[in-house]
mmCIF file with all atom_site columns, C-alpha atoms and ligand atoms in Angstrom:
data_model
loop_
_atom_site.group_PDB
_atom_site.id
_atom_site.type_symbol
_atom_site.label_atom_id
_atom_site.label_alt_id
_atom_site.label_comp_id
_atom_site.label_asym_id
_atom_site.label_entity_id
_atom_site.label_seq_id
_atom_site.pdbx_PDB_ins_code
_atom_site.Cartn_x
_atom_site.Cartn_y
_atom_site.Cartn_z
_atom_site.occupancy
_atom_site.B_iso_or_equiv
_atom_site.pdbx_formal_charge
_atom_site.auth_seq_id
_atom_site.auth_comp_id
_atom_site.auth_asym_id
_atom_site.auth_atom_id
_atom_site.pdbx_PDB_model_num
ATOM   1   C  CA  . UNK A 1 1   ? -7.661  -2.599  -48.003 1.00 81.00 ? 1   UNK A CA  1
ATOM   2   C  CA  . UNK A 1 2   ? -10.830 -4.988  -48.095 1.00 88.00 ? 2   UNK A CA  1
ATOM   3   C  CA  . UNK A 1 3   ? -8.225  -7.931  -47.745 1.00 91.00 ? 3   UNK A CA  1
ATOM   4   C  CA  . UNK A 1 4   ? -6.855  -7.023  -44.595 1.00 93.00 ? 4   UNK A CA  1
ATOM   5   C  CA  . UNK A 1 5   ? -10.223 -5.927  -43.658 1.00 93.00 ? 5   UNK A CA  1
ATOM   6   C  CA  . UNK A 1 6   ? -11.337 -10.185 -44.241 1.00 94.00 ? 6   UNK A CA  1
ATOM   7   C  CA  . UNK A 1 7   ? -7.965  -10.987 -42.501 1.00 94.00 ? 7   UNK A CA  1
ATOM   8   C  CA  . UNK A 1 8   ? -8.749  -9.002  -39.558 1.00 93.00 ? 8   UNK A CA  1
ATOM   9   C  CA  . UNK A 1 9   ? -11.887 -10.601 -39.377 1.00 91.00 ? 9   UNK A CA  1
ATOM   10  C  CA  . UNK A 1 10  ? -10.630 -14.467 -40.091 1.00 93.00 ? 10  UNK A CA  1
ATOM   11  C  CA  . UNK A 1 11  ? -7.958  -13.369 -37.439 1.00 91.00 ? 11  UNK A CA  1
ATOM   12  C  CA  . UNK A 1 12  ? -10.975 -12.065 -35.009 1.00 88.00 ? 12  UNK A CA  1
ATOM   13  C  CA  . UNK A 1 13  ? -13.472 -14.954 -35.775 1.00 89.00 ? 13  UNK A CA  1
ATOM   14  C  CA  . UNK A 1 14  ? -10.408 -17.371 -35.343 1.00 89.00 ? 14  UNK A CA  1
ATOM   15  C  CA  . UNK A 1 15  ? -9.848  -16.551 -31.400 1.00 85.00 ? 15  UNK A CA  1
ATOM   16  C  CA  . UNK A 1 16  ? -13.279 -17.754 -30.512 1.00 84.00 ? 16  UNK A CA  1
ATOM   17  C  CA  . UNK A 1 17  ? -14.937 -16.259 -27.820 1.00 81.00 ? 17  UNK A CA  1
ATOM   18  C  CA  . UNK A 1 18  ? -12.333 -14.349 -25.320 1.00 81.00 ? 18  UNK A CA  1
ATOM   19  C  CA  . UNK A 1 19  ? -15.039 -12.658 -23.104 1.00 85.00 ? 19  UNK A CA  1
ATOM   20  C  CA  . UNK A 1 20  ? -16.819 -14.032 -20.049 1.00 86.00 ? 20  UNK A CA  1
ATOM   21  C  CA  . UNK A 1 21  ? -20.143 -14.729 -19.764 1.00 89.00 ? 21  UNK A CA  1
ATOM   22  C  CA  . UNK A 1 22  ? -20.653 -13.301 -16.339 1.00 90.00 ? 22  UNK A CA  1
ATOM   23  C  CA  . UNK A 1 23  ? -22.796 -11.426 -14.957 1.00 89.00 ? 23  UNK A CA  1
ATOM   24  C  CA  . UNK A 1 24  ? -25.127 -14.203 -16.830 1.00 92.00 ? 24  UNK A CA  1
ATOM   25  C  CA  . UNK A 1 25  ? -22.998 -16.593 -15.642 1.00 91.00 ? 25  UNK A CA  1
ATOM   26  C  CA  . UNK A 1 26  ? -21.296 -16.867 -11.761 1.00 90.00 ? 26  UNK A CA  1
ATOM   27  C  CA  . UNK A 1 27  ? -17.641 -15.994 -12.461 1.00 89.00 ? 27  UNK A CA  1
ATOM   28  C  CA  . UNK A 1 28  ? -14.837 -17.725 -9.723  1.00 90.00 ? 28  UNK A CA  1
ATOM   29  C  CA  . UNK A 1 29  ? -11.593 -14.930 -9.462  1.00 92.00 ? 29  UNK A CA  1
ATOM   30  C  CA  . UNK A 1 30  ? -8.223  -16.453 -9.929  1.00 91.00 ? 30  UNK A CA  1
ATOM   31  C  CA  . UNK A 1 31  ? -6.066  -17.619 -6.719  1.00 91.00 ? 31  UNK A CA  1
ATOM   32  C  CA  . UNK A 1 32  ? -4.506  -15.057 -5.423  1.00 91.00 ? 32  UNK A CA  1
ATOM   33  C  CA  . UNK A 1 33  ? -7.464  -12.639 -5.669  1.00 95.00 ? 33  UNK A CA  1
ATOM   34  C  CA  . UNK A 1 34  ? -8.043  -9.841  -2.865  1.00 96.00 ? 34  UNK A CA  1
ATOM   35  C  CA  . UNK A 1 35  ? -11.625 -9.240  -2.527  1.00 95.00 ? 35  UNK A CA  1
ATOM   36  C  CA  . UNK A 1 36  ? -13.539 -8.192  0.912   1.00 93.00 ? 36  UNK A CA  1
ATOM   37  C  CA  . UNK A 1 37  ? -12.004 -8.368  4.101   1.00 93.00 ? 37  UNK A CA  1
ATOM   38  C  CA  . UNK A 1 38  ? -12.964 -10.766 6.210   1.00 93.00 ? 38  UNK A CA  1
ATOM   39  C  CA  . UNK A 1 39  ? -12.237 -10.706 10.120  1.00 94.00 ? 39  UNK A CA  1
ATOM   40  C  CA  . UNK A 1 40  ? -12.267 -13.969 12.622  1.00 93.00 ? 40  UNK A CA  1
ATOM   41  C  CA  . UNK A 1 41  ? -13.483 -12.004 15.768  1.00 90.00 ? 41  UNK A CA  1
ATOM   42  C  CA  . UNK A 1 42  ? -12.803 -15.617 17.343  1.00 86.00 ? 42  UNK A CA  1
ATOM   43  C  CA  . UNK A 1 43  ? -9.046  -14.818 16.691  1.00 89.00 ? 43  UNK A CA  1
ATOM   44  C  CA  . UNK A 1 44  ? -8.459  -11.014 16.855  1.00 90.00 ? 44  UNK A CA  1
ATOM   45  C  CA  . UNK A 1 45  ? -7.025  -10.073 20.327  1.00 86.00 ? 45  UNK A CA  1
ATOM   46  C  CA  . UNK A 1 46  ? -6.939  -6.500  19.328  1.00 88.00 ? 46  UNK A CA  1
ATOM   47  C  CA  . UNK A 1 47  ? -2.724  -5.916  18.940  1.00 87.00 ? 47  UNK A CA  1
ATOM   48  C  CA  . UNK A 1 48  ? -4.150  -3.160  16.571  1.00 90.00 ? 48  UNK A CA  1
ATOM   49  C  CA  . UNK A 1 49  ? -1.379  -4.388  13.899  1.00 91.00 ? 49  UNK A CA  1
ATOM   50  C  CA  . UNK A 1 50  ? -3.500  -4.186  11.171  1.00 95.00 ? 50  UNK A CA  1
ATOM   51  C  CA  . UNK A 1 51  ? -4.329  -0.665  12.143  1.00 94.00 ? 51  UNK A CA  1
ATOM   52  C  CA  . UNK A 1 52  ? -0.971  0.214   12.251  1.00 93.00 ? 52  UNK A CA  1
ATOM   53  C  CA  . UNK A 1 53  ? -0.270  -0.931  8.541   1.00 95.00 ? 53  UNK A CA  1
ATOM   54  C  CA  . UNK A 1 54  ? -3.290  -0.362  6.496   1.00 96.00 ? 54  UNK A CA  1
ATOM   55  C  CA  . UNK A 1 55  ? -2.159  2.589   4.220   1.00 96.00 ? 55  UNK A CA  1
ATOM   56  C  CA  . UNK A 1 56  ? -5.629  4.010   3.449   1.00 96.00 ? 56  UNK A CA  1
ATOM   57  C  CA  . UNK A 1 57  ? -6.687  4.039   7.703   1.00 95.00 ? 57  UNK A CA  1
ATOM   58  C  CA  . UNK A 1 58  ? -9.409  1.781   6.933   1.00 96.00 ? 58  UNK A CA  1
ATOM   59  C  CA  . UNK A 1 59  ? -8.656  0.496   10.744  1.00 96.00 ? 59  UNK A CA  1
ATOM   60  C  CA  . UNK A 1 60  ? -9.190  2.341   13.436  1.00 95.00 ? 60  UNK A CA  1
ATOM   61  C  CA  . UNK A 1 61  ? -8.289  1.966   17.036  1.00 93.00 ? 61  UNK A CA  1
ATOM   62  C  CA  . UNK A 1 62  ? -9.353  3.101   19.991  1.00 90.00 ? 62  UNK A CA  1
ATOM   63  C  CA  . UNK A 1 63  ? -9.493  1.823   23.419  1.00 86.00 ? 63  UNK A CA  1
ATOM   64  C  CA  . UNK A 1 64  ? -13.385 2.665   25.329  1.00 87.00 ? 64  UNK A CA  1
ATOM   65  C  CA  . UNK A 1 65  ? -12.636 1.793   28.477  1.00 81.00 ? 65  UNK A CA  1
ATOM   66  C  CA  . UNK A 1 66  ? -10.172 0.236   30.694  1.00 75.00 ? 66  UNK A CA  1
ATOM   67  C  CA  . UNK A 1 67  ? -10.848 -3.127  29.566  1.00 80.00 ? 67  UNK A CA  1
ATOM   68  C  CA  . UNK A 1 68  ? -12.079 -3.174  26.024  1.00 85.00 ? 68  UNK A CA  1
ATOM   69  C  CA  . UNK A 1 69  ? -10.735 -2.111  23.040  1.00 89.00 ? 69  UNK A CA  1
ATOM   70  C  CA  . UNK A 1 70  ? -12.857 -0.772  20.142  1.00 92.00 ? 70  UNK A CA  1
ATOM   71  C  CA  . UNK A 1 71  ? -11.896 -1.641  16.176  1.00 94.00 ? 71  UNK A CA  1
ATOM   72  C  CA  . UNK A 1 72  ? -13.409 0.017   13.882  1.00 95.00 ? 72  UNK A CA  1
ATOM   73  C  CA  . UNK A 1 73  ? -13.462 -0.890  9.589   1.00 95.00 ? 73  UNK A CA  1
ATOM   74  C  CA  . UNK A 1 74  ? -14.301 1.905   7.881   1.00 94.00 ? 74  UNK A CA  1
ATOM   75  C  CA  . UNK A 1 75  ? -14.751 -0.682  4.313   1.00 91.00 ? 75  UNK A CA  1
ATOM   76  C  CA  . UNK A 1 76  ? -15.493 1.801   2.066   1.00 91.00 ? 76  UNK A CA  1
ATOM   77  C  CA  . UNK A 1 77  ? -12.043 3.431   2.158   1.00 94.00 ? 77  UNK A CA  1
ATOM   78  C  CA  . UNK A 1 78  ? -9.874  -0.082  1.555   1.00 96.00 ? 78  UNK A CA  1
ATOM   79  C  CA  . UNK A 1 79  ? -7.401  -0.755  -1.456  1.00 96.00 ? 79  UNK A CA  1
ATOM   80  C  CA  . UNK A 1 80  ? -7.181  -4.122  -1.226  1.00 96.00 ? 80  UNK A CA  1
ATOM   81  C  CA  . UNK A 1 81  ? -3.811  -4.377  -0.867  1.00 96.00 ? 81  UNK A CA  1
ATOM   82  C  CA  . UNK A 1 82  ? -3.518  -7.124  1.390   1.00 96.00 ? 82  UNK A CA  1
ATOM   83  C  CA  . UNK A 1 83  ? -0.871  -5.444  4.328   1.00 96.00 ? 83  UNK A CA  1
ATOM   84  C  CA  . UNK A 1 84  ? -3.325  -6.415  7.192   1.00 96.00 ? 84  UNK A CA  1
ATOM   85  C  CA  . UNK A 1 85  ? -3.668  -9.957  6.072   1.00 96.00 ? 85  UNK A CA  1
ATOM   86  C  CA  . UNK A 1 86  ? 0.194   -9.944  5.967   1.00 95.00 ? 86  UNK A CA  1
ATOM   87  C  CA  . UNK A 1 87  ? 0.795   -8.633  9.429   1.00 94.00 ? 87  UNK A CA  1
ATOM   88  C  CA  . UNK A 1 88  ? -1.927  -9.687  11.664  1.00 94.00 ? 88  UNK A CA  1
ATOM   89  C  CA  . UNK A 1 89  ? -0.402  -12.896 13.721  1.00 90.00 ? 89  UNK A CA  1
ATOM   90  C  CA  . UNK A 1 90  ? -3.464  -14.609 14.381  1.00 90.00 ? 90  UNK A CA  1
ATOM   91  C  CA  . UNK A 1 91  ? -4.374  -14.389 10.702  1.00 94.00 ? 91  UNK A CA  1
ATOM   92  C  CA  . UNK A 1 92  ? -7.629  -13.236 11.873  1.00 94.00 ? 92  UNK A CA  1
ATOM   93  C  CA  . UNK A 1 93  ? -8.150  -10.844 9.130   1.00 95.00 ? 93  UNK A CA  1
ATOM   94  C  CA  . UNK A 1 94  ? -8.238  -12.005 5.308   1.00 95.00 ? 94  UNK A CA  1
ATOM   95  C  CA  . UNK A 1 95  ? -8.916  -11.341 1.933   1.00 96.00 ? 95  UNK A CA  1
ATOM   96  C  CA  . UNK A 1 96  ? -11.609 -13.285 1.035   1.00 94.00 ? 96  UNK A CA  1
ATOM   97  C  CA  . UNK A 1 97  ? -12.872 -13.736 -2.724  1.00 94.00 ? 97  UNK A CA  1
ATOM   98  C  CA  . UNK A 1 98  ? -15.871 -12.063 -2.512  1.00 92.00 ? 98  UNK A CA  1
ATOM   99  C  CA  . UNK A 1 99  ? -15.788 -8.768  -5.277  1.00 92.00 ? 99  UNK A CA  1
ATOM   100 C  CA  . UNK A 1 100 ? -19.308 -8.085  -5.421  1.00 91.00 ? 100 UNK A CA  1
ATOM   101 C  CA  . UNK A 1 101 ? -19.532 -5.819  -3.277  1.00 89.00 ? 101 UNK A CA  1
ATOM   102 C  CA  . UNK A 1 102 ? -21.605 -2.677  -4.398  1.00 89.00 ? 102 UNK A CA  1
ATOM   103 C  CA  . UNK A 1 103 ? -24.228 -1.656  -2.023  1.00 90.00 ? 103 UNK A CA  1
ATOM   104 C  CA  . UNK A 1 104 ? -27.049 1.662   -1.070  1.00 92.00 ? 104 UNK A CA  1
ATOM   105 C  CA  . UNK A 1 105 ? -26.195 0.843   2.862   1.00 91.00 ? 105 UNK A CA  1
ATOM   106 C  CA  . UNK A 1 106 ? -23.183 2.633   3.948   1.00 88.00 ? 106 UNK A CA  1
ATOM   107 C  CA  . UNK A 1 107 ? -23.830 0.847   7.490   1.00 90.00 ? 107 UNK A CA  1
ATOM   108 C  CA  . UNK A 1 108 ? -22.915 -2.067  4.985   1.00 90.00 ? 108 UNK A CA  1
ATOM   109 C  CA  . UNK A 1 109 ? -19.428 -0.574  4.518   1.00 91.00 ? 109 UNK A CA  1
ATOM   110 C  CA  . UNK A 1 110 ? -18.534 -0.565  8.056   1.00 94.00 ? 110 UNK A CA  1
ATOM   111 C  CA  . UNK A 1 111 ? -17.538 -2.757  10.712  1.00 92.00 ? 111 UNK A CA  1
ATOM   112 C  CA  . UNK A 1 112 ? -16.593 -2.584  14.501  1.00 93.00 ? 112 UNK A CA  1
ATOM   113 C  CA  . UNK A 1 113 ? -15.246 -5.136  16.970  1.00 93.00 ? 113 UNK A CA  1
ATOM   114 C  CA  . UNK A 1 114 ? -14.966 -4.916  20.458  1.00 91.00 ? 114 UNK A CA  1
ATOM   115 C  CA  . UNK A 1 115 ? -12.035 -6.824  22.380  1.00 89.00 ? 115 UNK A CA  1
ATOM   116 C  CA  . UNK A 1 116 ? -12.403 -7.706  25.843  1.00 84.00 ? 116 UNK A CA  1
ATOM   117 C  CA  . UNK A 1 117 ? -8.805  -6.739  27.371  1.00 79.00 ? 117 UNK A CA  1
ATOM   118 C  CA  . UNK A 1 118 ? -8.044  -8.370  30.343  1.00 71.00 ? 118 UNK A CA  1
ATOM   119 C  CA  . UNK A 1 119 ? -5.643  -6.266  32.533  1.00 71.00 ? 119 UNK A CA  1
ATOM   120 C  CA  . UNK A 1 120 ? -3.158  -8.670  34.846  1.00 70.00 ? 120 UNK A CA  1
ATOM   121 C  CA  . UNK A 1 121 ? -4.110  -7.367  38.716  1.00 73.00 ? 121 UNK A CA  1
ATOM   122 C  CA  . UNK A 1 122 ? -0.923  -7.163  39.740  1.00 76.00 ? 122 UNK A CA  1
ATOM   123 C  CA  . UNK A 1 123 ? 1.319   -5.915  36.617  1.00 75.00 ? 123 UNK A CA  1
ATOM   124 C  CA  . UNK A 1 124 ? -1.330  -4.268  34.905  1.00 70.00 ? 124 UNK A CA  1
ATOM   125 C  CA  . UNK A 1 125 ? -0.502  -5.805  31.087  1.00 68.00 ? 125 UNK A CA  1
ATOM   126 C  CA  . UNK A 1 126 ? -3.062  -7.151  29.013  1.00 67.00 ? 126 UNK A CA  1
ATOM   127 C  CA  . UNK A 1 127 ? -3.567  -10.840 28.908  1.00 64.00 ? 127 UNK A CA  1
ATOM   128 C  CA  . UNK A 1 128 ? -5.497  -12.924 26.518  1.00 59.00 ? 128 UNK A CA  1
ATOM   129 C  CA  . UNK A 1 129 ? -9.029  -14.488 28.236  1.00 58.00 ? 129 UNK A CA  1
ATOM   130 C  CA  . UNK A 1 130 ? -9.634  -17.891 28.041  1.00 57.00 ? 130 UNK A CA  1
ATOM   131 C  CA  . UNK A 1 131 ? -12.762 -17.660 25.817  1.00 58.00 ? 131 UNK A CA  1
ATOM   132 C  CA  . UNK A 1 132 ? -13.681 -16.169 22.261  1.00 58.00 ? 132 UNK A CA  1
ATOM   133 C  CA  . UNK A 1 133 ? -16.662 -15.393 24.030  1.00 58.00 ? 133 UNK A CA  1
ATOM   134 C  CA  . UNK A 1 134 ? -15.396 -13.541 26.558  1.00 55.00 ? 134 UNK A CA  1
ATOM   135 C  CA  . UNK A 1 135 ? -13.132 -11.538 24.758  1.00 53.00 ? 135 UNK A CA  1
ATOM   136 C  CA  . UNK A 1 136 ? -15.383 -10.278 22.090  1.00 54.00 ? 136 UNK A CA  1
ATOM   137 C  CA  . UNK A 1 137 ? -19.044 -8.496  21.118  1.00 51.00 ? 137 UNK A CA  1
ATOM   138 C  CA  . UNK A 1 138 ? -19.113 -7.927  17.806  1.00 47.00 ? 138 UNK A CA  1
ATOM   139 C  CA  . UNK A 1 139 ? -22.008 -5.994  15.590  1.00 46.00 ? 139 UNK A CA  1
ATOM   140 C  CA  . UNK A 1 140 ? -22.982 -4.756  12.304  1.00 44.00 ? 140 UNK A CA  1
ATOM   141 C  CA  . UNK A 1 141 ? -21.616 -5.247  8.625   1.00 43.00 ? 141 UNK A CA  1
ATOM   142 C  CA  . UNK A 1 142 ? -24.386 -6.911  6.926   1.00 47.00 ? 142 UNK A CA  1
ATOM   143 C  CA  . UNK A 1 143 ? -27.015 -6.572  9.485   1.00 46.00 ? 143 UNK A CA  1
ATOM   144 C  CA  . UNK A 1 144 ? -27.751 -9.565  11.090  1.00 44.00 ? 144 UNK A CA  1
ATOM   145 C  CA  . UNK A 1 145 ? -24.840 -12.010 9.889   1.00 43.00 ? 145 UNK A CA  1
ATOM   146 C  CA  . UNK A 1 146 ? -23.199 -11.901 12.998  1.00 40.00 ? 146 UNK A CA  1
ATOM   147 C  CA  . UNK A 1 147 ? -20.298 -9.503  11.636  1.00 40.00 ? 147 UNK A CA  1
ATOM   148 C  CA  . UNK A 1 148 ? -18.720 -12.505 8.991   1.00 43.00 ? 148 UNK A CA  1
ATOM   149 C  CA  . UNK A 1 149 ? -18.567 -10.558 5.600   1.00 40.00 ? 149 UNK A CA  1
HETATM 150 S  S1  . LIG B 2 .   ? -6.447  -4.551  2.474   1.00 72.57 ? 201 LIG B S1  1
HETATM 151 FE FE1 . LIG B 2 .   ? -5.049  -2.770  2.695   1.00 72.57 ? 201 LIG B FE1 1
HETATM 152 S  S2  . LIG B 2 .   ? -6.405  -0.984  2.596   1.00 72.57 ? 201 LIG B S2  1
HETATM 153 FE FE2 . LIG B 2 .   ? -7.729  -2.762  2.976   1.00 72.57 ? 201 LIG B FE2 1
HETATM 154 S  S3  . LIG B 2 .   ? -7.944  -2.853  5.242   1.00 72.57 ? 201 LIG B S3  1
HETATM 155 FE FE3 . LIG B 2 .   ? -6.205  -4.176  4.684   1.00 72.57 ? 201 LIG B FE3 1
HETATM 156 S  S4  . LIG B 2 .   ? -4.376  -2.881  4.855   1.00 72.57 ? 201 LIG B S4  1
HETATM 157 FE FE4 . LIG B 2 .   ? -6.179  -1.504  4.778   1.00 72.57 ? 201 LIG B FE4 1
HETATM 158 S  S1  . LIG B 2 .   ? -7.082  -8.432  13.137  1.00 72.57 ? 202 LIG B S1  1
HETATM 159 FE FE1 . LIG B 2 .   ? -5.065  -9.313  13.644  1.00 72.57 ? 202 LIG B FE1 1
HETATM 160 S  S2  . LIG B 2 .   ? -3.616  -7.589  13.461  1.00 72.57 ? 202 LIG B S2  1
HETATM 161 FE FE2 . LIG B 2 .   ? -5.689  -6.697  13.597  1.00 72.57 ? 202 LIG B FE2 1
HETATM 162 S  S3  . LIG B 2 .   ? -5.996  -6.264  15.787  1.00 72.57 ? 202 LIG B S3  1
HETATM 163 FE FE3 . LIG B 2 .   ? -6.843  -8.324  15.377  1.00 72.57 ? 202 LIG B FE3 1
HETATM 164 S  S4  . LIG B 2 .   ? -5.162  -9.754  15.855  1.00 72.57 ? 202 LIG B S4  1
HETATM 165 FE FE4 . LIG B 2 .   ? -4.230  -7.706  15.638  1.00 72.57 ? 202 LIG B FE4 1
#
C-alpha cells in the first residue's frame, strides 16, 4: 500500500509541472481558437448571411428604413461555433482570440451596425456604395472603441 503510495508520488513528481501559470502569467490560446467575434464594418455590406446561419440568433436583422439596414449582435447569447466566420463572403466577421471576456456591462455584450443600402433608381436592387464611409455608422460594444471588439 505505502509503496504504490511513493510510486504514485515518484510518478506525480516525475511529470513536472503540467499546469499553467496564468492568470499570473498572460496565456496565448492555441491556433485554431474561437474567442470573441470580431466584425470589419469596413467590409460588411449587410447580405445578413451570418444572420441566417448563426444557430443561437446571436444576429439579428432588420431593415430601418428604405435605405439602411440595421445588424444587431446580441454577444451574450454566442457559442462560438464559428458558422458566421464560415459563411460571410467578405470575411468581415471573425473569431478573434480574445477569451477574456467577462464583464458587469451588458451594453458590453451587444453590438449593432448600420449598412447604408443603396437602392439602384431605376431597378430598385441594392448596390454596394463606393465608400466604407458611406455605407456604414457603427456604435457601441466597448464604449468608445469605435465598435472593434
Ligand atoms: S460564432 Fe456561432 S453562435 Fe457566435 S455569432 Fe457566429 S454563428 Fe452565432
Ligand atoms: S458580416 Fe458578412 S455575412 Fe454578415 S451581413 Fe456582413 S457581409 Fe454579410
Amino acid at each position: 500500500m505505502l509503496l504504490a503510495k511513493l510510486r504514485e508520488a515518484w510518478i506525480c513528481l516525475k511529470a513536472g509541472r503540467v499546469t499553467l501559470p496564468y492568470p499570473f502569467a498572460p496565456h496565448d490560446p492555441a491556433e485554431g481558437f474561437r474567442g470573441k467575434i470580431t466584425l470589419d464594418p469596413d467590409l460588411c455590406f449587410g447580405c445578413g448571411g451570418c444572420a441566417n446561419v448563426c444557430p443561437a440568433g446571436v444576429i439579428v436583422v432588420n431593415d430601418t428604413g428604405q435605405h439602411t439596414r440595421l445588424l444587431e449582435f446580441f454577444w451574450r447569447r454566442c457559442t462560438y461555433c464559428g458558422r458566421c466566420e464560415e459563411v460571410c463572403p467578405e470575411g468581415a466577421i471573425t473569431l478573434s482570440q480574445q477569451f477574456e471576456t467577462a464583464t458587469d456591462k451588458p451594453e458590453d455584450m451587444y453590438m449593432r451596425l448600420e449598412v447604408f443600402m443603396g437602392p439602384c433608381q431605376r431597378c430598385g436592387r441594392c448596390f454596394t456604395p463606393p465608400t466604407p464611409l458611406e455605407r456604414m455608422m457603427l456604435t457601441g460594444f466597448r464604449n468608445g472603441n469605435g465598435g472593434r471588439a
